[in-house]
mmCIF file of C-alpha atoms in Angstrom:
data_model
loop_
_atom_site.group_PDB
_atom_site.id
_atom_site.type_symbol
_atom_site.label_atom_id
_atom_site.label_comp_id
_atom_site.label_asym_id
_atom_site.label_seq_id
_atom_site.Cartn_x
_atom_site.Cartn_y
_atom_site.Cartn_z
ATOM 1 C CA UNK A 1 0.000 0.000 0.000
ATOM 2 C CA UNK A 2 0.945 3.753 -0.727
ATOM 3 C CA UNK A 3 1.187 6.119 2.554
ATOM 4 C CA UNK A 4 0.542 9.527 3.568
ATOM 5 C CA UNK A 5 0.520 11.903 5.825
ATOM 6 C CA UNK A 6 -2.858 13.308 6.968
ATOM 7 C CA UNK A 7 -3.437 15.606 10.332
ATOM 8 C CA UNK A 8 -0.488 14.040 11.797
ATOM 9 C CA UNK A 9 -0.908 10.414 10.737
ATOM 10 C CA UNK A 10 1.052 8.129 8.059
ATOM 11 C CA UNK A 11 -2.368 6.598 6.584
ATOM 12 C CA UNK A 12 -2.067 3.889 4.302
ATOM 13 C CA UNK A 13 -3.882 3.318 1.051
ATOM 14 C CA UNK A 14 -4.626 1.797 -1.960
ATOM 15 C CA UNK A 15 -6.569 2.715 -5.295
ATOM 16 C CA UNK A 16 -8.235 0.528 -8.258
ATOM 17 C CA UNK A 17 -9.415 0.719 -11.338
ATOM 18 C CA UNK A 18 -10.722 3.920 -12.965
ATOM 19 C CA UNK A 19 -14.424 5.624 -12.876
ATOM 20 C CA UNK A 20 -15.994 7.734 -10.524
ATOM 21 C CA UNK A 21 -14.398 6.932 -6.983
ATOM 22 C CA UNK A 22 -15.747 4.611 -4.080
ATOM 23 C CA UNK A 23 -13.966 4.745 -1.003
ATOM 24 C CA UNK A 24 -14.726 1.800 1.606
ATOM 25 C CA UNK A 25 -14.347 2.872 5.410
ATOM 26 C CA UNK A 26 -13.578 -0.876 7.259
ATOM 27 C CA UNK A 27 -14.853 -1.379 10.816
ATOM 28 C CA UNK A 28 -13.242 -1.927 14.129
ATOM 29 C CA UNK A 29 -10.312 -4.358 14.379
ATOM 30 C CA UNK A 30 -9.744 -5.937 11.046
ATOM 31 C CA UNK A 31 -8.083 -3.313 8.309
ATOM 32 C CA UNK A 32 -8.094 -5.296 5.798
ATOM 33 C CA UNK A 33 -11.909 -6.823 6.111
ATOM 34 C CA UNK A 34 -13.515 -5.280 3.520
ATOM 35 C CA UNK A 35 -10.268 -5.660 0.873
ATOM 36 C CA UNK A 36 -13.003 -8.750 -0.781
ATOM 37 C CA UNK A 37 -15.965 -6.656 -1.132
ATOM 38 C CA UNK A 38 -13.747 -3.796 -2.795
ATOM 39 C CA UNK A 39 -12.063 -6.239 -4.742
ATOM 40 C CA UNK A 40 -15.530 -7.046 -6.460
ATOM 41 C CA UNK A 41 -16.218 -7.306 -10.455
ATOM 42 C CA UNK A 42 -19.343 -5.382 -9.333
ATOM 43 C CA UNK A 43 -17.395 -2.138 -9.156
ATOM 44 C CA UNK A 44 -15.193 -2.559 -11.664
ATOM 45 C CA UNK A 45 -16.836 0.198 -13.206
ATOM 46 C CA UNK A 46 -15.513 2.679 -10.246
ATOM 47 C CA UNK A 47 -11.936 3.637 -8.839
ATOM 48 C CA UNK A 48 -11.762 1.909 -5.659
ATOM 49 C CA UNK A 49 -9.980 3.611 -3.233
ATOM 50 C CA UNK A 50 -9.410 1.527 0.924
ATOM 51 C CA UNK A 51 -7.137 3.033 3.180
ATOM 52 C CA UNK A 52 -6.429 1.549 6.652
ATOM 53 C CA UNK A 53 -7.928 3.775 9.461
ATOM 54 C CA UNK A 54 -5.679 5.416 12.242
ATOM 55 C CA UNK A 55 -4.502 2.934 14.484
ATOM 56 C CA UNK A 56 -4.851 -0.222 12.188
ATOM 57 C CA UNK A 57 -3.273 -2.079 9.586
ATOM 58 C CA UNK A 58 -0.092 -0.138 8.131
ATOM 59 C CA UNK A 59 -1.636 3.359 8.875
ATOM 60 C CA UNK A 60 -0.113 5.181 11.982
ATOM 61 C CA UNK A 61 -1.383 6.221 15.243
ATOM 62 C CA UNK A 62 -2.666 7.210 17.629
ATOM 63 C CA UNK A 63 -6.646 6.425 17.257
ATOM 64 C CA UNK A 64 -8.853 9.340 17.301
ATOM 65 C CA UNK A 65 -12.076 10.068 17.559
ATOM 66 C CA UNK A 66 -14.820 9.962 14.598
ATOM 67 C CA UNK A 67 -14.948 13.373 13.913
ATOM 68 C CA UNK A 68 -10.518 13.237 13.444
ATOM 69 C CA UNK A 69 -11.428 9.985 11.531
ATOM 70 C CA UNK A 70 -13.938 11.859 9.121
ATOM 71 C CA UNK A 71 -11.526 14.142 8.270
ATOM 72 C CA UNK A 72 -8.659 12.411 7.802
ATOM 73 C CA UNK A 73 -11.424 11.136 4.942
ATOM 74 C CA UNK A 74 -11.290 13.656 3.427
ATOM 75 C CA UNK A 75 -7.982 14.374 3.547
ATOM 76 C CA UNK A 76 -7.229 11.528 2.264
ATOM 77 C CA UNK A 77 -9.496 12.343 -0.606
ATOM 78 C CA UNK A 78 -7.569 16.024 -0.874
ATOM 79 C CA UNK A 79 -4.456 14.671 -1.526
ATOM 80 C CA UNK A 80 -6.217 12.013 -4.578
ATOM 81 C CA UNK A 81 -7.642 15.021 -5.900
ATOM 82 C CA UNK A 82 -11.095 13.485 -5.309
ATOM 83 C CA UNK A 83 -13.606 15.891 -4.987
ATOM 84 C CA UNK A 84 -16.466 13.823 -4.239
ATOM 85 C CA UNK A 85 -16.930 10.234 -4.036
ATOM 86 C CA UNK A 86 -19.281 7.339 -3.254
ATOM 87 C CA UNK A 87 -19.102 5.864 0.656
ATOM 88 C CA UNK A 88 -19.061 2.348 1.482
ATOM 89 C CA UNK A 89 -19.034 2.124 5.699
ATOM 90 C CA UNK A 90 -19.363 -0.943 7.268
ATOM 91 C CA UNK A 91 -20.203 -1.419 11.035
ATOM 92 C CA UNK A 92 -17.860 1.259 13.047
ATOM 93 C CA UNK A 93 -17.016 1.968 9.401
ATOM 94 C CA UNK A 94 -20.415 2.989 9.124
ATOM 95 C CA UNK A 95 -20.879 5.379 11.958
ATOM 96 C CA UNK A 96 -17.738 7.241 10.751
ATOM 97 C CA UNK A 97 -19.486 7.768 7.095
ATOM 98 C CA UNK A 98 -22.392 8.991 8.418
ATOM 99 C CA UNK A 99 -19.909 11.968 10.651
ATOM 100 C CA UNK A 100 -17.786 12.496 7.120
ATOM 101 C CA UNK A 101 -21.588 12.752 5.189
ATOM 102 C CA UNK A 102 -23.072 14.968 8.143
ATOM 103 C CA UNK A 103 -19.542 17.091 8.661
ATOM 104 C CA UNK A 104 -18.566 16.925 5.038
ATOM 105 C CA UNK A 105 -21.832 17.101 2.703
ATOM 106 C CA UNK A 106 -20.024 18.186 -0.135
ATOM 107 C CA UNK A 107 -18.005 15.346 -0.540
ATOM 108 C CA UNK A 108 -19.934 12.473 -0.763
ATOM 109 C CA UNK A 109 -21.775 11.334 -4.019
ATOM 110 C CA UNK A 110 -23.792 8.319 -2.199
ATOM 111 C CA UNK A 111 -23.833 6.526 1.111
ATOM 112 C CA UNK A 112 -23.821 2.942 1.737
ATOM 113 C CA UNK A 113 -24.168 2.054 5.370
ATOM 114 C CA UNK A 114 -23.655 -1.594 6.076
ATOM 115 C CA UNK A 115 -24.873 -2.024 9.674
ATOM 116 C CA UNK A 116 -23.744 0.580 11.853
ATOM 117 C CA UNK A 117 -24.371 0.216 15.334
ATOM 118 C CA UNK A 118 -27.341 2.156 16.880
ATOM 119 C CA UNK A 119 -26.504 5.184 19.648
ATOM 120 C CA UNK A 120 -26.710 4.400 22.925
ATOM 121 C CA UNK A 121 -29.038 6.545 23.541
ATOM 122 C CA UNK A 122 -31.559 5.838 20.437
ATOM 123 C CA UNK A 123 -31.511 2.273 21.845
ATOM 124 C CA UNK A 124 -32.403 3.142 25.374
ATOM 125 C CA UNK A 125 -35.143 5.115 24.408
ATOM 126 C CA UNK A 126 -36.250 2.677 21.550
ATOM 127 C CA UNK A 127 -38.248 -0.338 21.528
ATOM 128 C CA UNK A 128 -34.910 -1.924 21.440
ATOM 129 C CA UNK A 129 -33.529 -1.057 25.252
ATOM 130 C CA UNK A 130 -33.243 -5.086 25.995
ATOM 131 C CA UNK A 131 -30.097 -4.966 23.214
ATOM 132 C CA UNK A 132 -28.267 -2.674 26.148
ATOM 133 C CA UNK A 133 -28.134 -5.925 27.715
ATOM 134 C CA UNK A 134 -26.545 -7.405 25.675
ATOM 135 C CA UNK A 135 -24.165 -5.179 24.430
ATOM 136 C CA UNK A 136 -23.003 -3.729 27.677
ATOM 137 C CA UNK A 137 -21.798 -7.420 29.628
ATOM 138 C CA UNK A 138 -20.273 -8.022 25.963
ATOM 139 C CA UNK A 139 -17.959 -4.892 26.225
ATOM 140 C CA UNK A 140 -17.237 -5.740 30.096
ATOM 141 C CA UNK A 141 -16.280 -9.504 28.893
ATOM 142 C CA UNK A 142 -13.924 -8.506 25.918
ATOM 143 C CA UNK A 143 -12.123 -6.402 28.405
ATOM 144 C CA UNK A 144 -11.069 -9.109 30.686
ATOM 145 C CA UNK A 145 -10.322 -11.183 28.389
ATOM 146 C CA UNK A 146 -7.936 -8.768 26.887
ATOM 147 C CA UNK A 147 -7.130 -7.443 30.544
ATOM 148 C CA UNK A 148 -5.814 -11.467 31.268
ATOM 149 C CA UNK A 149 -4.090 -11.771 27.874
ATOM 150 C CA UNK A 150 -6.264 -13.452 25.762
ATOM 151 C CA UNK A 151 -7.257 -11.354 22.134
ATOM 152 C CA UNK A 152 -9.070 -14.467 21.005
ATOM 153 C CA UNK A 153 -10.997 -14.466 24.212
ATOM 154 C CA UNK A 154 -11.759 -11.308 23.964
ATOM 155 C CA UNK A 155 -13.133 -11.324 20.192
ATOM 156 C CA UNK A 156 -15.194 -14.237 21.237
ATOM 157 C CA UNK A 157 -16.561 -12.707 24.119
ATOM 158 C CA UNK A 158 -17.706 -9.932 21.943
ATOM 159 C CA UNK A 159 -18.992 -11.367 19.037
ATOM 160 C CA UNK A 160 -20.393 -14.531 20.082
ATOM 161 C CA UNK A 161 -23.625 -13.753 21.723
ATOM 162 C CA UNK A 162 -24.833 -12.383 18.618
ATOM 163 C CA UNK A 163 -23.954 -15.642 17.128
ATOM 164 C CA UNK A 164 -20.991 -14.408 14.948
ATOM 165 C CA UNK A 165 -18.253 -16.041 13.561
ATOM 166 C CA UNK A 166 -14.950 -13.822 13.901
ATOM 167 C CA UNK A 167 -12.533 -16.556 12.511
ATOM 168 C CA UNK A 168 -13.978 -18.232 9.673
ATOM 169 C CA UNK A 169 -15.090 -14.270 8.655
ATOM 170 C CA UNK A 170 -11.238 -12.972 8.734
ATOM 171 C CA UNK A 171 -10.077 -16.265 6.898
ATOM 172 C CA UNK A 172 -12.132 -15.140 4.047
ATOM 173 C CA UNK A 173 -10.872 -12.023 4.312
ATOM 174 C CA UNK A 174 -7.153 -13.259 3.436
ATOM 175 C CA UNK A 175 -4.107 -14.484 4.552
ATOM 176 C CA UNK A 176 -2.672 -12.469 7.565
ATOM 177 C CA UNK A 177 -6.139 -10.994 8.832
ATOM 178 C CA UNK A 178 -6.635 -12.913 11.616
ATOM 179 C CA UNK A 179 -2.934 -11.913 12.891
ATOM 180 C CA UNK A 180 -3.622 -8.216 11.834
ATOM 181 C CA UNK A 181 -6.608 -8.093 14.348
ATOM 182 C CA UNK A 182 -4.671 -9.485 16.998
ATOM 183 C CA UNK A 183 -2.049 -6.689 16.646
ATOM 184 C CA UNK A 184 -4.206 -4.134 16.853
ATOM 185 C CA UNK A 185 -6.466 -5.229 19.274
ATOM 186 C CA UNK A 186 -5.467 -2.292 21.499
ATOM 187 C CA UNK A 187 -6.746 0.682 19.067
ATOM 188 C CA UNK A 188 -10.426 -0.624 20.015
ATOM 189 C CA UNK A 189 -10.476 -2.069 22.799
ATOM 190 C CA UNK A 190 -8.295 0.740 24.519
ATOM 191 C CA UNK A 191 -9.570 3.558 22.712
ATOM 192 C CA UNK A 192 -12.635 3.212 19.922
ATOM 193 C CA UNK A 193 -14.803 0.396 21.951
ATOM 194 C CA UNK A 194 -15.740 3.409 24.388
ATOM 195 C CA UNK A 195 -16.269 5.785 21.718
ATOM 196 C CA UNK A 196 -19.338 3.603 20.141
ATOM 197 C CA UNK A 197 -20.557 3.536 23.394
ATOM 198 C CA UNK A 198 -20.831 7.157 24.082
ATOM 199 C CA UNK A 199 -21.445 7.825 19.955
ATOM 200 C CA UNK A 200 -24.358 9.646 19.376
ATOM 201 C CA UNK A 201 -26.177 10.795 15.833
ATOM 202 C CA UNK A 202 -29.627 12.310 15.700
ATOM 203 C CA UNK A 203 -31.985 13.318 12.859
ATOM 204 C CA UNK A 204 -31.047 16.734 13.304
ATOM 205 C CA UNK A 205 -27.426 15.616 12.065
ATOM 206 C CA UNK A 206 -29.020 13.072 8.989
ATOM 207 C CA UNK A 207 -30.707 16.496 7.932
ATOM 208 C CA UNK A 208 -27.715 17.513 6.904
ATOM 209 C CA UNK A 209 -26.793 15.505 4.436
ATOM 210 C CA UNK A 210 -27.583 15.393 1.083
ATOM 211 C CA UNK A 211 -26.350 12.401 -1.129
ATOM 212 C CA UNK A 212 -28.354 9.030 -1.451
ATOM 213 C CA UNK A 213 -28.405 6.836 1.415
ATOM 214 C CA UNK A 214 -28.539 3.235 1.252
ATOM 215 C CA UNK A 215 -28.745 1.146 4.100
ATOM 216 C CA UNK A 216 -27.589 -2.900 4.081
ATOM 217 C CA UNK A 217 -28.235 -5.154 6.106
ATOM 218 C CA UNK A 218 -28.679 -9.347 6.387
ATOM 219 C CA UNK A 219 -31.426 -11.136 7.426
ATOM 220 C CA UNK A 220 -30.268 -13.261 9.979
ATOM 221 C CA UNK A 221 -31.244 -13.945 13.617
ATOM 222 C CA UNK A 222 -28.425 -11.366 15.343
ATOM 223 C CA UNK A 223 -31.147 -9.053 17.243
ATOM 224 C CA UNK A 224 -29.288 -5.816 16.275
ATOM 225 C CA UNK A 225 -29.880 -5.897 12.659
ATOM 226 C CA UNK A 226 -33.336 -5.182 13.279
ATOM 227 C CA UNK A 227 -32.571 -2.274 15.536
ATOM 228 C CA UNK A 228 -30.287 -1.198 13.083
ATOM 229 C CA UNK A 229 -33.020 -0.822 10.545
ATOM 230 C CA UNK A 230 -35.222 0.928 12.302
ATOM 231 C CA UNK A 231 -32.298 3.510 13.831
ATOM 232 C CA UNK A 232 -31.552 4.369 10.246
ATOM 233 C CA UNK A 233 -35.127 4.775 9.373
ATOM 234 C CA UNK A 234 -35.325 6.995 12.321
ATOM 235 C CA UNK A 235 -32.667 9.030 10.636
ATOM 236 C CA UNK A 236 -33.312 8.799 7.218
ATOM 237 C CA UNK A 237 -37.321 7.786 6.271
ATOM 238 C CA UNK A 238 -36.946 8.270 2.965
ATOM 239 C CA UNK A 239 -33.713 5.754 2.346
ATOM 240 C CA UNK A 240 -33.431 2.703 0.000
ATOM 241 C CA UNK A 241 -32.797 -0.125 2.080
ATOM 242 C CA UNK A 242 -31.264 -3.459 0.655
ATOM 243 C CA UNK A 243 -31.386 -7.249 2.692
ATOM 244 C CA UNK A 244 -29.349 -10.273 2.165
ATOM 245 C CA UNK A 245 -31.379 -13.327 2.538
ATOM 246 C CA UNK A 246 -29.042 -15.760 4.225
ATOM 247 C CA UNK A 247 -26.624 -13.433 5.427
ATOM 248 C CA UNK A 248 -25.120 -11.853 8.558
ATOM 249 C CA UNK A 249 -22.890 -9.256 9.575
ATOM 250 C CA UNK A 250 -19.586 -10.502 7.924
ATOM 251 C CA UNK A 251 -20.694 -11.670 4.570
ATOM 252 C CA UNK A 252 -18.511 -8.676 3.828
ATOM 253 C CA UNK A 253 -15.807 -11.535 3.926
ATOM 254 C CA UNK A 254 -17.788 -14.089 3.329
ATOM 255 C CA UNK A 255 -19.770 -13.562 0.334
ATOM 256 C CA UNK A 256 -18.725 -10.638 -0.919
ATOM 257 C CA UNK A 257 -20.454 -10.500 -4.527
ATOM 258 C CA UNK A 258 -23.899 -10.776 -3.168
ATOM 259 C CA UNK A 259 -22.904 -8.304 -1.063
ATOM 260 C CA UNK A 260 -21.473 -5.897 -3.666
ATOM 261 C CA UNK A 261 -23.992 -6.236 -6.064
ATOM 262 C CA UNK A 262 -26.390 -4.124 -4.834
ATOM 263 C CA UNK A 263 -24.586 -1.189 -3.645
ATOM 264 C CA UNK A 264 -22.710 -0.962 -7.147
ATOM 265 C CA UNK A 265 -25.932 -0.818 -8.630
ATOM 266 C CA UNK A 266 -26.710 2.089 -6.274
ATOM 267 C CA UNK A 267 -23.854 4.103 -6.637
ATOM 268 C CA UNK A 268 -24.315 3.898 -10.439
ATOM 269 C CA UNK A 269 -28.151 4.984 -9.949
ATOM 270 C CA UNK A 270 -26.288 7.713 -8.131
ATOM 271 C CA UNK A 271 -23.603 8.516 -10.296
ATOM 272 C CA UNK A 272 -22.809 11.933 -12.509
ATOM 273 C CA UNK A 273 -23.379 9.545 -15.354
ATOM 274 C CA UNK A 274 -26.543 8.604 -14.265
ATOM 275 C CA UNK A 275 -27.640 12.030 -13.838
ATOM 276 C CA UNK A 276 -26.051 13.183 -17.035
ATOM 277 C CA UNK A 277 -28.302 10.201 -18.945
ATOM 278 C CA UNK A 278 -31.490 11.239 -16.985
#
């Protein structure tokens, strides 16, 4: 990958192909977890542009908060000479597209959000409160896990009472994944694991944004994807919303052309060619 400096930070970077750009915004622990979905014949018609966030991968640190993140986005995008392009956030990924969208409106073309976690405080005050039980012991487990030693522990503790898969989801996502995650283990758990628990975005921030909004999601039995739906419909009544049948939070990894296939055909629906032809 290719390097550079942005507020303070070495990030690191690659770009694909040629077209109108799509940059993909990975989630918490794994850089290098949505490299299949951007590596997709589905947008071969689009530059694809993934960078490793601050903190992970081959990007510098230290972590920062979403709002730093957002703008390191963009940037990122300044020194491409990208004046606009098409989002694709998934999970804590997510959350930070919908700060660059809300911060930034200017910037982005279309937003894909593939399951971002709901606020805190939407959830307590949502028909979806019980998920706060859930989610908090989850947080206290992966801590002592990672507190004793154990990274694996800890991603198991965390992921496994919504009935997810960490391991066979990084092994699809390449060779040296599953090590990556355990190296940088300490930019969330230390730092970005309390930040999605005090994150907070309201429909007075959604107003502000003006570009297409797509929201993804599986249909599978993890009880947040339903809250996740109806936080972004909260935010954003008016959004096209996409489900994979059969799916779950990492088919990012592990079926990645079902999962690119409708979000390229979004961001074409919302490209200047598009418009241009309309």
């Amino acid at each position: 990958m290719k390097t550079t400096t942005v507020n303070g930070t070495e990030l690191a970077y690659e770009v694909q192909g040629e077209g109108e750009p799509v940059l993909f915004i990975h989630g918490a622990i794994w850089a290098d977890f949505l490299r299949p979905l951007a590596e997709q014949p589905a947008f071969s018609e689009f530059q694809r542009i993934r960078y490793h966030r601050r903190g992970y991968g081959e990007s510098g640190g230290p972590a920062g908060g979403f709002d730093l993140q957002a703008a390191d986005v963009v940037a990122l995008l300044d020194h491409l000479g990208v004046d606009r392009a098409h989002l694709v956030g998934h999970s804590e990924g997510a959350m930070i597209a919908l700060v660059l969208a809300s911060s930034y409106p200017d910037r982005v073309r279309s937003l894909a959000l593939l399951e971002p976690l709901p606020s805190s405080s939407w959830l307590a005050a949502s028909n979806f409160a019980d998920l706060l039980g859930i989610l908090g012991p989850a947080f206290e487990a992966m801590a002592g896990h990672y507190q004793a030693g154990d990274v694996a522990g800890a991603f198991d503790a965390l992921f496994e009472p919504t009935g997810l898969d960490w391991r066979t989801a990084t092994k699809a996502a390449g060779p040296g994944v599953i090590d990556q995650g355990i190296r940088d283990a300490a930019t969330f758990i230390e730092t970005e694991a309390s930040a999605l628990v005090d994150w907070t975005f309201d429909p007075d921030q959604a107003a502000t944004i003006t570009s297409p909004v797509l929201s993804w999601s599986a249909a599978s039995e993890n009880p947040l994807n339903p809250a996740t739906r109806a936080f972004l419909h909260a935010l954003f009544p008016d959004h096209e919303e996409t489900t994979l049948t059969n799916g779950d939070h990492f088919s990012v990894t592990t079926n990645p052309s079902a999962v690119a296939a409708p979000i390229a055909t979004f961001a074409s629906r919302c490209s200047d060619a598009a418009t241009f032809r309309g």
